[in-house]
Tab-separated table of C-alpha atoms in Angstrom:
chain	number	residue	atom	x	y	z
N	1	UNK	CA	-68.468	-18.249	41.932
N	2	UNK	CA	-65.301	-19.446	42.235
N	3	UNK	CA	-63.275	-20.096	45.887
N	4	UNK	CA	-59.877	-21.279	46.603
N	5	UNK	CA	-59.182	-24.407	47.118
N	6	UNK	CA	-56.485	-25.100	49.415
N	7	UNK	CA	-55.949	-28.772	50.116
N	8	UNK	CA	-53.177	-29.916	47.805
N	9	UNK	CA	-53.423	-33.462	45.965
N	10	UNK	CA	-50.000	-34.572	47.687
N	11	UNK	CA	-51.502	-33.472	51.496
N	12	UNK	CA	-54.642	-35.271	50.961
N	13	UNK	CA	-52.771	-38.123	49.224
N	14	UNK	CA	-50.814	-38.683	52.743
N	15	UNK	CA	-53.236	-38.157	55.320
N	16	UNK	CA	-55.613	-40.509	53.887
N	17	UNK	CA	-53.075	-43.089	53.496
N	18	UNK	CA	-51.644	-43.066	56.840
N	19	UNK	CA	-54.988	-42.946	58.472
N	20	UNK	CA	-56.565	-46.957	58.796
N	21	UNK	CA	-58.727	-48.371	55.889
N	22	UNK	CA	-62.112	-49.825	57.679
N	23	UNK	CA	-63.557	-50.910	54.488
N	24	UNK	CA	-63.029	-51.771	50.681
N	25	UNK	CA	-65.501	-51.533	47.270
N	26	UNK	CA	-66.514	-55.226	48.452
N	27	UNK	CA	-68.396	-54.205	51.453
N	28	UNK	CA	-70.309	-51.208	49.774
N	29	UNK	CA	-70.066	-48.926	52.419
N	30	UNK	CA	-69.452	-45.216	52.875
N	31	UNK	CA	-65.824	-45.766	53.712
N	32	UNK	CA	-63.809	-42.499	53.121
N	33	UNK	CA	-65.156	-38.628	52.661
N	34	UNK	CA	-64.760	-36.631	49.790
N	35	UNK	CA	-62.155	-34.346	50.949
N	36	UNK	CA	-63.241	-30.434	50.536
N	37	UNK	CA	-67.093	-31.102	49.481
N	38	UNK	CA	-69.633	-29.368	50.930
N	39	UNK	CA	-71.666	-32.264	50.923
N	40	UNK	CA	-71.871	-35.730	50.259
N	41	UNK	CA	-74.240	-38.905	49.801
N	42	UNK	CA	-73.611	-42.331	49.357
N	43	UNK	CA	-75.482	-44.926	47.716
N	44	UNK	CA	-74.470	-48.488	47.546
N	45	UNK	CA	-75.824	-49.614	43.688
N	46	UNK	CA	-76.499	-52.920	42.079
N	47	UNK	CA	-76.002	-51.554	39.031
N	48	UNK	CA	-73.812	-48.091	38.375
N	49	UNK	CA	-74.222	-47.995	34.503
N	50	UNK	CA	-77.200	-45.832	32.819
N	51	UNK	CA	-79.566	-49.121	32.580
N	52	UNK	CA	-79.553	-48.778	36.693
N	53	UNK	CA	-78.767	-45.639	37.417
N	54	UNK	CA	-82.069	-44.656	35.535
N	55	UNK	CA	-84.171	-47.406	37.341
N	56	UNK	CA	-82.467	-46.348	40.754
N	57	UNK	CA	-82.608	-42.091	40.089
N	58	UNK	CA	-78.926	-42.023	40.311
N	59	UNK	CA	-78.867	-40.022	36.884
N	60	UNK	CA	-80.645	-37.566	34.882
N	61	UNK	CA	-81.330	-38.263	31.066
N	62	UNK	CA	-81.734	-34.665	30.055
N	63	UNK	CA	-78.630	-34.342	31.004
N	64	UNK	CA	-76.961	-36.457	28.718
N	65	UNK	CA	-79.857	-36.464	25.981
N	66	UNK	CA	-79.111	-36.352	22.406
N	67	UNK	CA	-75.436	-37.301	22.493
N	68	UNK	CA	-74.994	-40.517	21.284
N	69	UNK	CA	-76.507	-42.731	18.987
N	70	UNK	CA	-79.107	-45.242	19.645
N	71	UNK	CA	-76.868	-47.811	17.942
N	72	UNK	CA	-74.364	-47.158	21.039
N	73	UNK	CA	-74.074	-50.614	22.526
N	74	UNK	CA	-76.271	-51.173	25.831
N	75	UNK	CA	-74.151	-50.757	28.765
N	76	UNK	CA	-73.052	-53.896	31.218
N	77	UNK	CA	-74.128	-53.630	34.720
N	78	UNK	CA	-71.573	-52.926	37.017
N	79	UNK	CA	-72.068	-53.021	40.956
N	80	UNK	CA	-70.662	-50.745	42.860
N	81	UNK	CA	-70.520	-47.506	45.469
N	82	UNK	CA	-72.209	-43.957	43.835
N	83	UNK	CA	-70.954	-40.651	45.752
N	84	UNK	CA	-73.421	-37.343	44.969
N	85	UNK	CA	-72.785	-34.068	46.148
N	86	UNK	CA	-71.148	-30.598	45.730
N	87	UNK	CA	-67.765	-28.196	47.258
N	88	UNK	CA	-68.459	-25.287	48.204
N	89	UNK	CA	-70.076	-22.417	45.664
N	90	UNK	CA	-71.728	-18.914	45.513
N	91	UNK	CA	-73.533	-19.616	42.448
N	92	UNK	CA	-76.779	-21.694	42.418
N	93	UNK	CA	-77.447	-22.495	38.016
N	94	UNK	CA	-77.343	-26.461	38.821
N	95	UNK	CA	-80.992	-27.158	40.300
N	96	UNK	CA	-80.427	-30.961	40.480
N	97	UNK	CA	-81.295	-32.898	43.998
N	98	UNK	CA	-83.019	-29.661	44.527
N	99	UNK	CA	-79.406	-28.237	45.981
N	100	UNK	CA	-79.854	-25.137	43.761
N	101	UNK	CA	-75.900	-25.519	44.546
N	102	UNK	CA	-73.353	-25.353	41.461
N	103	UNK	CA	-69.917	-27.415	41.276
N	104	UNK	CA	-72.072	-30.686	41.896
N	105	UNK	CA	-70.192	-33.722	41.098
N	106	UNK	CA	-70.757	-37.348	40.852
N	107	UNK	CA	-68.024	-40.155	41.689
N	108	UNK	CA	-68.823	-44.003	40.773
N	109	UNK	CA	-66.941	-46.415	42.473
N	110	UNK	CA	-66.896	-50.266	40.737
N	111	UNK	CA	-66.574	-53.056	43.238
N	112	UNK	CA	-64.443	-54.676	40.998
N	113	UNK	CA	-61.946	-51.960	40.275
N	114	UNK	CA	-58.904	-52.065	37.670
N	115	UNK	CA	-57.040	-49.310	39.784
N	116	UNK	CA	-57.422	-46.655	37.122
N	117	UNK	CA	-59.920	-43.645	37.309
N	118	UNK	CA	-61.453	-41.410	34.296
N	119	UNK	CA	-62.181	-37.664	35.565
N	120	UNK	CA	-64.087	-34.896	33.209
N	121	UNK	CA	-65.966	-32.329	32.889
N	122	UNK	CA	-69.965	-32.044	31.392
N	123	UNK	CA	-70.393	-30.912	27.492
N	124	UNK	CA	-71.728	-27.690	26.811
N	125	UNK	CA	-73.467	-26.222	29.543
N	126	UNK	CA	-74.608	-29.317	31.008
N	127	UNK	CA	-74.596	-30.986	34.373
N	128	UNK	CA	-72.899	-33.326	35.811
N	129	UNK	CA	-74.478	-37.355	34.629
N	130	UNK	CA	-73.771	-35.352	30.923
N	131	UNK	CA	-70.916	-37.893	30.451
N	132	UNK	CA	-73.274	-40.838	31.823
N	133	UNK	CA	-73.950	-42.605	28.077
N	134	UNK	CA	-71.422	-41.576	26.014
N	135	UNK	CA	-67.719	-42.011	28.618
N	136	UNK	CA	-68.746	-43.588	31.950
N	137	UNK	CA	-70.697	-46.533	30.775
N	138	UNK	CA	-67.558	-47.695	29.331
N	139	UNK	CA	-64.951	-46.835	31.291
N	140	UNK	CA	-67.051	-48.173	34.528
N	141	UNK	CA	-67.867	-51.426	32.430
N	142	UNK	CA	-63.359	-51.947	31.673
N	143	UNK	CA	-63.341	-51.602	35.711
N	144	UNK	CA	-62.531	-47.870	35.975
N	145	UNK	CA	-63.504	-45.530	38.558
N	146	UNK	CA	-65.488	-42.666	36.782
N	147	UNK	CA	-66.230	-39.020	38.592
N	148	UNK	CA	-67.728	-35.847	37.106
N	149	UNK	CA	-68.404	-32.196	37.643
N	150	UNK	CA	-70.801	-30.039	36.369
N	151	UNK	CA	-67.771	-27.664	35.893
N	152	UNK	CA	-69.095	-24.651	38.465
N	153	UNK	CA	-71.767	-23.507	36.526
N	154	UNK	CA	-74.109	-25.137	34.128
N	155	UNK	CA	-77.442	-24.456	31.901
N	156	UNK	CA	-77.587	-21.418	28.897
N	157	UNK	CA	-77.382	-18.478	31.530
N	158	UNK	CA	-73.689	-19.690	32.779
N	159	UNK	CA	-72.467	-16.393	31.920
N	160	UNK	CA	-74.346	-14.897	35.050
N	161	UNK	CA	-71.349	-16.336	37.257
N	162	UNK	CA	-68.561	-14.528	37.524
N	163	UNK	CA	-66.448	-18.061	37.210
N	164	UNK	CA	-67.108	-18.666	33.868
N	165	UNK	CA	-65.647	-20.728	31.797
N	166	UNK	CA	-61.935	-20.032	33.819
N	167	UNK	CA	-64.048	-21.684	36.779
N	168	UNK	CA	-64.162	-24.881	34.381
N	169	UNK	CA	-60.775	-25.409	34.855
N	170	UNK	CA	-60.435	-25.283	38.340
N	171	UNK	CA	-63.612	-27.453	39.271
N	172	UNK	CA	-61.761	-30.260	37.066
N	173	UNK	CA	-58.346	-29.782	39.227
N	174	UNK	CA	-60.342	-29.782	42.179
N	175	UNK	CA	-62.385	-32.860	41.343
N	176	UNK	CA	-59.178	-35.102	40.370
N	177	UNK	CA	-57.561	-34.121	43.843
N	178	UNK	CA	-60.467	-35.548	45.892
N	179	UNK	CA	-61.472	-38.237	44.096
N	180	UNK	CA	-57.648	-39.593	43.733
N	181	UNK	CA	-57.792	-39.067	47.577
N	182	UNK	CA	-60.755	-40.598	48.170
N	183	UNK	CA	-59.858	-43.747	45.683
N	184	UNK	CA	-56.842	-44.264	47.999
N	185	UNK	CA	-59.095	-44.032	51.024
N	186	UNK	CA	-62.095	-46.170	50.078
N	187	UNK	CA	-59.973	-49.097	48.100
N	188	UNK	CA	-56.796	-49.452	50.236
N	189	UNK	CA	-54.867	-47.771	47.398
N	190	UNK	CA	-54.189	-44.962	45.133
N	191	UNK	CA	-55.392	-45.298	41.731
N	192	UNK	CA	-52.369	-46.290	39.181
N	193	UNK	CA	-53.607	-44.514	36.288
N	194	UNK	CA	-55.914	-41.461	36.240
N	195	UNK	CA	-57.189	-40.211	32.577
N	196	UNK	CA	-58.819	-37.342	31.586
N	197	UNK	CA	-61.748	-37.673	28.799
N	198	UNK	CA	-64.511	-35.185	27.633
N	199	UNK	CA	-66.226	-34.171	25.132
N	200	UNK	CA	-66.409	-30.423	23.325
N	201	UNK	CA	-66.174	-28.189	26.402
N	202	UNK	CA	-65.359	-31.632	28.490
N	203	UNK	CA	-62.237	-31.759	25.807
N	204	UNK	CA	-61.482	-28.552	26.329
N	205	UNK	CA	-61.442	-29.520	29.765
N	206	UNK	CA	-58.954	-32.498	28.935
N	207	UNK	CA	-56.592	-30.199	26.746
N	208	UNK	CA	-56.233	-27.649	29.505
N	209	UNK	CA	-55.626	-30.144	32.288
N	210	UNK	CA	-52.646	-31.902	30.488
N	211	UNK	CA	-51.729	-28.904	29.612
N	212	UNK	CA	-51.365	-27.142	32.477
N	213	UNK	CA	-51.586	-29.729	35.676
N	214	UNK	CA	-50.206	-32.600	34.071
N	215	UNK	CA	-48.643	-34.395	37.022
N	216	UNK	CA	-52.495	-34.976	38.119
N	217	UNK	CA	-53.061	-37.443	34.737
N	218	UNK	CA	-51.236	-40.154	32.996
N	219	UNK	CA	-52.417	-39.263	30.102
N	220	UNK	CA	-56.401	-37.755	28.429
N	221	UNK	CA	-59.024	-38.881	25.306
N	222	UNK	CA	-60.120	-35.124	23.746
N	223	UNK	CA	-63.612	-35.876	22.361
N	224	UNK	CA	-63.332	-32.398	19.397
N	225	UNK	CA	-62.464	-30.492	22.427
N	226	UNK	CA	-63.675	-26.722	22.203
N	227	UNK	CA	-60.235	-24.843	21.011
N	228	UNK	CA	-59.634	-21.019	22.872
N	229	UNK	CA	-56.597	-19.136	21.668
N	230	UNK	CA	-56.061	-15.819	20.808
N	231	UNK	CA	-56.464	-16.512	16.841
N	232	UNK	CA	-58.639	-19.227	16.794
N	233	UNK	CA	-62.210	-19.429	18.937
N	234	UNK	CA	-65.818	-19.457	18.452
N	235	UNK	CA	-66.138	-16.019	18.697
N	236	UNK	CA	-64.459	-15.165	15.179
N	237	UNK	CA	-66.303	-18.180	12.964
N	238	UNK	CA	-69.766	-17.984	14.640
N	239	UNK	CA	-70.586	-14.591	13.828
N	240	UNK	CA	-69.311	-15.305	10.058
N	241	UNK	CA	-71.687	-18.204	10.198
N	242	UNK	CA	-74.675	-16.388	11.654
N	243	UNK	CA	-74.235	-13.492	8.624
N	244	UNK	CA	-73.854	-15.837	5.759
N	245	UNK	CA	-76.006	-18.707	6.514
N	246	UNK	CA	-79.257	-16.483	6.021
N	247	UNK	CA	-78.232	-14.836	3.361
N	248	UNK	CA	-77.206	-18.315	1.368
N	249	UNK	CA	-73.826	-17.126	1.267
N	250	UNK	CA	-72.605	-20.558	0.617
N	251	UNK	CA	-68.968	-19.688	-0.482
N	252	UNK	CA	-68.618	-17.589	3.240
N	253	UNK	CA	-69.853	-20.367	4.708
N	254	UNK	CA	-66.907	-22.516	3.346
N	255	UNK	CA	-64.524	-19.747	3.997
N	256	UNK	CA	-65.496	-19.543	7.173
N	257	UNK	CA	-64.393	-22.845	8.171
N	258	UNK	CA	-67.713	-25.163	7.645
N	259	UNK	CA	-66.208	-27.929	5.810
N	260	UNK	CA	-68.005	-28.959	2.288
N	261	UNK	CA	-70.571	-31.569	2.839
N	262	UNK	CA	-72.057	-30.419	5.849
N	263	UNK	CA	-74.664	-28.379	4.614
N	264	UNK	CA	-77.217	-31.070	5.254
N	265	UNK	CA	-76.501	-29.963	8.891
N	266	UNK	CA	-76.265	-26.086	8.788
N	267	UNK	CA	-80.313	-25.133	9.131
N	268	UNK	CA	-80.373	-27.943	12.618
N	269	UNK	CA	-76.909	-26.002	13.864
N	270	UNK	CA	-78.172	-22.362	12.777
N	271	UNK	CA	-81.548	-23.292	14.843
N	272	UNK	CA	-80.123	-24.502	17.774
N	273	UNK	CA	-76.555	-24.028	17.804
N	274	UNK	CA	-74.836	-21.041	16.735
N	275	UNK	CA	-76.808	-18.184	17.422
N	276	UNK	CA	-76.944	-19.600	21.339
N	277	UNK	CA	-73.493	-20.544	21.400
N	278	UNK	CA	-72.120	-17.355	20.286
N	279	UNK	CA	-74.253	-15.194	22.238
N	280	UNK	CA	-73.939	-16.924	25.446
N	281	UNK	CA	-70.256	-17.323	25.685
N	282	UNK	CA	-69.520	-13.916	23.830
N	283	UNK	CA	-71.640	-12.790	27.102
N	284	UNK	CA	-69.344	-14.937	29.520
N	285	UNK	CA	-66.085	-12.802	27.669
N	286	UNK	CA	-67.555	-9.737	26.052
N	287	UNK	CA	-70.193	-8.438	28.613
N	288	UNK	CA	-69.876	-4.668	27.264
N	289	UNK	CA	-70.547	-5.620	23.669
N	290	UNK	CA	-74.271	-5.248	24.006
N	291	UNK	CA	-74.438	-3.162	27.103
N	292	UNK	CA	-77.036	-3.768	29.342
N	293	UNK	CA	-78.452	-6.351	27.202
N	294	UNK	CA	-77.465	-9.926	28.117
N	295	UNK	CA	-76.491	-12.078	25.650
N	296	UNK	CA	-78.015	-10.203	22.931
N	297	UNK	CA	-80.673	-10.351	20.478
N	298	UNK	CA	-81.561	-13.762	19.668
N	299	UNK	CA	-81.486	-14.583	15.684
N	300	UNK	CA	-80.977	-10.359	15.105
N	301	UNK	CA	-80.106	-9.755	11.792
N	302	UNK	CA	-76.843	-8.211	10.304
N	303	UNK	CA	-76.742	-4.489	10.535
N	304	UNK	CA	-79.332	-4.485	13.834
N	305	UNK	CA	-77.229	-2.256	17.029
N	306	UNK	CA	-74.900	-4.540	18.984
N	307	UNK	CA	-76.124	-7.801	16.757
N	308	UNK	CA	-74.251	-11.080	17.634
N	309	UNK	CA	-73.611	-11.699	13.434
N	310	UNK	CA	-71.931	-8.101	13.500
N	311	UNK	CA	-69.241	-9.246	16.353
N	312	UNK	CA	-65.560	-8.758	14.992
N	313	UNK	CA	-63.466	-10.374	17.999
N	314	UNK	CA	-60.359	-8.818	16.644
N	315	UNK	CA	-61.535	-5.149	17.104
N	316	UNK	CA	-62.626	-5.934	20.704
N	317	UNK	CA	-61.088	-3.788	23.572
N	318	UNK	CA	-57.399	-5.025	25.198
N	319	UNK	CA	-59.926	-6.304	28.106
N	320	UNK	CA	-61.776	-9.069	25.794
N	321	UNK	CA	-58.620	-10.515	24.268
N	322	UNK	CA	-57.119	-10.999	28.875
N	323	UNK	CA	-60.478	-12.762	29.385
N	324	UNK	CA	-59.526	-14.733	26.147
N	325	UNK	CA	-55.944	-15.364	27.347
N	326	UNK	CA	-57.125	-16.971	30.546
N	327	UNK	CA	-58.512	-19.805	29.083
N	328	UNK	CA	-56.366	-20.163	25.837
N	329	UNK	CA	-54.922	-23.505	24.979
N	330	UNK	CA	-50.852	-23.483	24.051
N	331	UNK	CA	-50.515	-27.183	22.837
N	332	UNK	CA	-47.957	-27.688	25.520
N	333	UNK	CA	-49.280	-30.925	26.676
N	334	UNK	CA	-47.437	-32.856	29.300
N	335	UNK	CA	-48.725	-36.300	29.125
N	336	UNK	CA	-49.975	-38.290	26.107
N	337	UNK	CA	-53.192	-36.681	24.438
N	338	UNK	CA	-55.575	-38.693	21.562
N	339	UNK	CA	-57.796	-35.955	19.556
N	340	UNK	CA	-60.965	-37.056	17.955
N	341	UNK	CA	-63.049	-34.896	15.847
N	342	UNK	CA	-65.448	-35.415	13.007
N	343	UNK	CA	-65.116	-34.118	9.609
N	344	UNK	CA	-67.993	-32.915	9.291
N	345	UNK	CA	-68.745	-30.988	12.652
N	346	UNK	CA	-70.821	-28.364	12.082
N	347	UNK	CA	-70.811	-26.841	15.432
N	348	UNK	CA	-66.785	-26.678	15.720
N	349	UNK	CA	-65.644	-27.196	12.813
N	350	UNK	CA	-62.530	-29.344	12.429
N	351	UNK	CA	-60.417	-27.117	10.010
N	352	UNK	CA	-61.104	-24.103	12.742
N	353	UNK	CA	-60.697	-26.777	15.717
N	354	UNK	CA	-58.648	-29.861	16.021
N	355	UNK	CA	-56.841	-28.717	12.761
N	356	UNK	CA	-55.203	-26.143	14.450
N	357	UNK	CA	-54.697	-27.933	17.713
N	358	UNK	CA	-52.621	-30.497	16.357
N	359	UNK	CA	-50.208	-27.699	14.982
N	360	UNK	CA	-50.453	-26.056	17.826
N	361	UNK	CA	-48.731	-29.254	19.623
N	362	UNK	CA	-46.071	-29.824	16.631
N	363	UNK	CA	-45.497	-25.909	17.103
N	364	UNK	CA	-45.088	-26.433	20.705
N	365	UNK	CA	-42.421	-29.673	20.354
N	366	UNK	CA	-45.004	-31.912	21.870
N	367	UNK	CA	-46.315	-33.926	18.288
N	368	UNK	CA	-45.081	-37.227	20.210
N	369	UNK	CA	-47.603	-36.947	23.203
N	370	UNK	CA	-50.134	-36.549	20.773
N	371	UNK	CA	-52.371	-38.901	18.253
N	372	UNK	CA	-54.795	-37.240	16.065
N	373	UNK	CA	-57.705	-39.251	14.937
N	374	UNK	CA	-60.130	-37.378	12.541
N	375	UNK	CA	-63.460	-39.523	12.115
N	376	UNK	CA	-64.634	-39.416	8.668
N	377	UNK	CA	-68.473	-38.292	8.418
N	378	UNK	CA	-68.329	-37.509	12.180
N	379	UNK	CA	-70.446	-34.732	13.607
N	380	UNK	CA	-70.179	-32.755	17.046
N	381	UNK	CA	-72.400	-35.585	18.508
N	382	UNK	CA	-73.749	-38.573	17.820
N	383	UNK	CA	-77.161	-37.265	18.614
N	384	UNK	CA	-78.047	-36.918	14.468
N	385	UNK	CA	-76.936	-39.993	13.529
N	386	UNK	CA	-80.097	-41.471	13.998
N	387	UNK	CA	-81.770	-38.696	11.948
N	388	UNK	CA	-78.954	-39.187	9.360
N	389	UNK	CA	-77.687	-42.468	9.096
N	390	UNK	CA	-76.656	-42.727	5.466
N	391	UNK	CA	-74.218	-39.663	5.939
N	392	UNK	CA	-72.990	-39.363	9.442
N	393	UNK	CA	-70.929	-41.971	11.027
N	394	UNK	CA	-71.482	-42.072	14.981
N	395	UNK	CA	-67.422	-40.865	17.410
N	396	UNK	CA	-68.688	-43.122	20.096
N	397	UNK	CA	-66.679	-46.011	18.941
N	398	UNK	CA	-63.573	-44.350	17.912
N	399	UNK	CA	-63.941	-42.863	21.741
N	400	UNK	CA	-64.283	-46.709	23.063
N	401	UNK	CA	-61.181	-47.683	20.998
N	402	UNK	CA	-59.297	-44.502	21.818
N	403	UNK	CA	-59.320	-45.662	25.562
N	404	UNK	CA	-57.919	-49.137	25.095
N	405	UNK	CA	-55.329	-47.322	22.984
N	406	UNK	CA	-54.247	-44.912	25.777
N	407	UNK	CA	-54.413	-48.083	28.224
N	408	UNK	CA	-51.868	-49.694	25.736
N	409	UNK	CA	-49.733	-46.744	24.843
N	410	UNK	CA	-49.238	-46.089	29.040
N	411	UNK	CA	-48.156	-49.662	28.868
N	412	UNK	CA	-45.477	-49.298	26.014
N	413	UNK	CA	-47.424	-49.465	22.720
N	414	UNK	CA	-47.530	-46.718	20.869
N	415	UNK	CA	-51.049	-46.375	19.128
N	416	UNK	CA	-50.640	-45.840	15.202
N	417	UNK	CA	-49.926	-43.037	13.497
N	418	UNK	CA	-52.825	-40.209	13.427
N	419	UNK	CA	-55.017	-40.788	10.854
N	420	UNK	CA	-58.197	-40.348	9.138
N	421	UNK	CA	-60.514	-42.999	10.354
N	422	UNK	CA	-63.583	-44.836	9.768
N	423	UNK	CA	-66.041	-45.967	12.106
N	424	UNK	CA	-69.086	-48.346	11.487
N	425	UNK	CA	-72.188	-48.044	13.744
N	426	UNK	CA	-70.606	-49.983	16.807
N	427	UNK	CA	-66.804	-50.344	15.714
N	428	UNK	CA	-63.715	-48.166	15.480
N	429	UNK	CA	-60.152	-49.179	14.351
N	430	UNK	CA	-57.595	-46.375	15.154
């Protein structure tokens, strides 16, 4: 559960600065703390990227299993300083290290460092080495410094803390502060550019950060970033989805917002996907739906008492629609945002998603902070390109080339115009 944090990113900027720097990245030492966590450890790495971090233990694979493609490129070793541990929580879902201890983070630190640092938040409900294959191997191999959280709460019973998915939003904040702090601390200086990246709740993550604390980032890559707003969420397409998929209702499906040419992927997202999704995070916002149930009746069929397929957002009580509004998105972005999202998602699909995202910016008077990449034959993740590789073209790519085009456009050239792109198995032109 969720605690205040009271430090403030300026106060922790200057004390660390004025105290005395007793080491840099080249020494690979435990040189600065983490300021507010709970607890910390430091591990001094040969290697920092997923081909060491697995050898060493300073990962987890599940966590960040079935995301990409195995046609991702292998990641170059990068040497540097790894910082595990966790600020202070009531909840307990994230059982890695054996903490039993949620808001867990993870902060790599290169020994060759570019001065820049890429913050985010897991996918789904995963932990915190989620972003480990598809964003830090990267960003660590350009000479970024990478840190994530496991966003306060993690695994398919997140709904159990009260934090929820407003706690999301907070761990993020919280994260940037101290590792900007600890940056200035551990290399002499304060990092010149901080980004925000993620993917689907981790975009979320990005959209509501430049959104709302935007003097924390220079600018954010949204990987099809989960989109909550009053008139367009999960919680109104899933249930449509979860009616008309088993009864071959193809044209609902289409009305609903699954775009044509997916259904190769609708039985996979049915399976695993959508009856989970929507009964675990209409849980998180609509405890009182099935009453002392939680989270409903897996796979129950339209028509059963207090079904998941049966949920009509709109007719939920004033109460549902503030827990909504607490995590809704506006499109008022402060600092310069690049959308991705696949054409053919089939978990959030685009015309329900990233669509309505991008008009939400226009709508908002922020269209030039934002480029809007939609990746032709692109899925939710990579993880089925493998299985499909004849109709599904892999994001990972366009994410790699979205980066160098936020480096660029934070140096004075503007990326191109949004557009529907392309991708080939290891290559992305935006």
């Amino acid at each position: 559960m969720l605690r205040r944090f009271v430090p403030t990113a300026v106060g922790l900027l200057i004390a660390l600065l004025l105290s005395p720097v007793t080491a840099g990245a080249a020494t690979c030492r435990p040189a600065a703390r983490v300021p507010g966590a709970e607890l910390q450890e430091w591990s001094c790495l040969d290697d920092l990227s997923t081909a060491g971090t697995v050898a060493s233990g300073h990962t987890v694979p599940a966590d960040w299993a079935g995301l990409t493609a195995s046609t991702l490129p292998a990641p170059t070793p990068v040497p540097g300083m790894q910082v595990d541990g966790y600020f202070p929580d009531t909840s307990t879902t994230n059982t890695h290290h054996g903490w039993n201890h949620d808001s867990q983070f993870v902060l790599r630190l290169p020994a060759h460092w570019n001065g820049g640092l890429v913050v985010g938040g897991s996918p789904g409900n995963r932990a915190q080495y989620a972003n480990d294959r598809a964003i830090a191997d990267y960003v660590l191999a350009q000479g970024y410094a990478f840190a994530a959280t496991d966003k306060g709460n993690t695994g398919v019973r997140f709904f159990t803390d009260p934090g929820g998915v407003a706690e999301w939003n907070f761990r993020l904040t919280q994260l940037t502060v101290a590792a900007k702090a600890t940056l200035a601390r551990y290399y002499g200086r304060p990092p010149v550019r901080t980004l925000a990246a993620g993917m689907s709740n981790g975009g979320y993550l990005v959209r509501w950060q430049l959104e709302n604390r935007p003097g924390l980032y220079d600018g954010g890559v949204d990987w099809e970033g989960t989109l909550w707003s009053q008139h367009d969420n999960l919680l109104e397409f899933l249930p449509a989805a979860l009616r008309a998929y088993p009864a071959g209702d193809h044209d609902a499906m289409l009305k609903a917002g699954f775009a044509p040419g997916s259904e190769f992927l609708w039985d996979f997202h049915y399976r695993v996907y959508w009856d989970l999704t929507q009964r675990i995070y209409r849980e998180s916002l609509d405890p009182g739906y099935d009453g002392d149930l939680q989270a409903g009746s897996p796979f129950c069929q339209s028509g059963t008492p207090n079904c998941d397929a049966d949920y009509d957002y709109a007719a939920r009580p004033a109460s549902v629609h503030r827990a909504v509004e607490r995590i809704s998105l506006t499109g008022r972005i402060g600092k310069p945002l690049i959308t991705l999202h696949g054409t053919l998602d089939s978990l959030l699909p685009i015309s329900r998603d990233s669509d309505v995202y991008d008009r939400m910016i226009g709508e908002a008077g922020r269209a030039g902070l934002h480029r809007y990449y939609r990746v032709d034959g692109g899925n939710h993740v990579d993880g089925l390109v493998d299985t499909f590789p004849d109709r599904l073209r892999p994001i990972a790519p366009c994410f790699r080339s979205a980066v160098s085009a936020l480096d660029g456009w934070l140096s004075g050239t503007r990326p191109p115009v949004s557009a529907t792109v392309a991708p080939t198995a290891t290559t992305c032109t935006l």
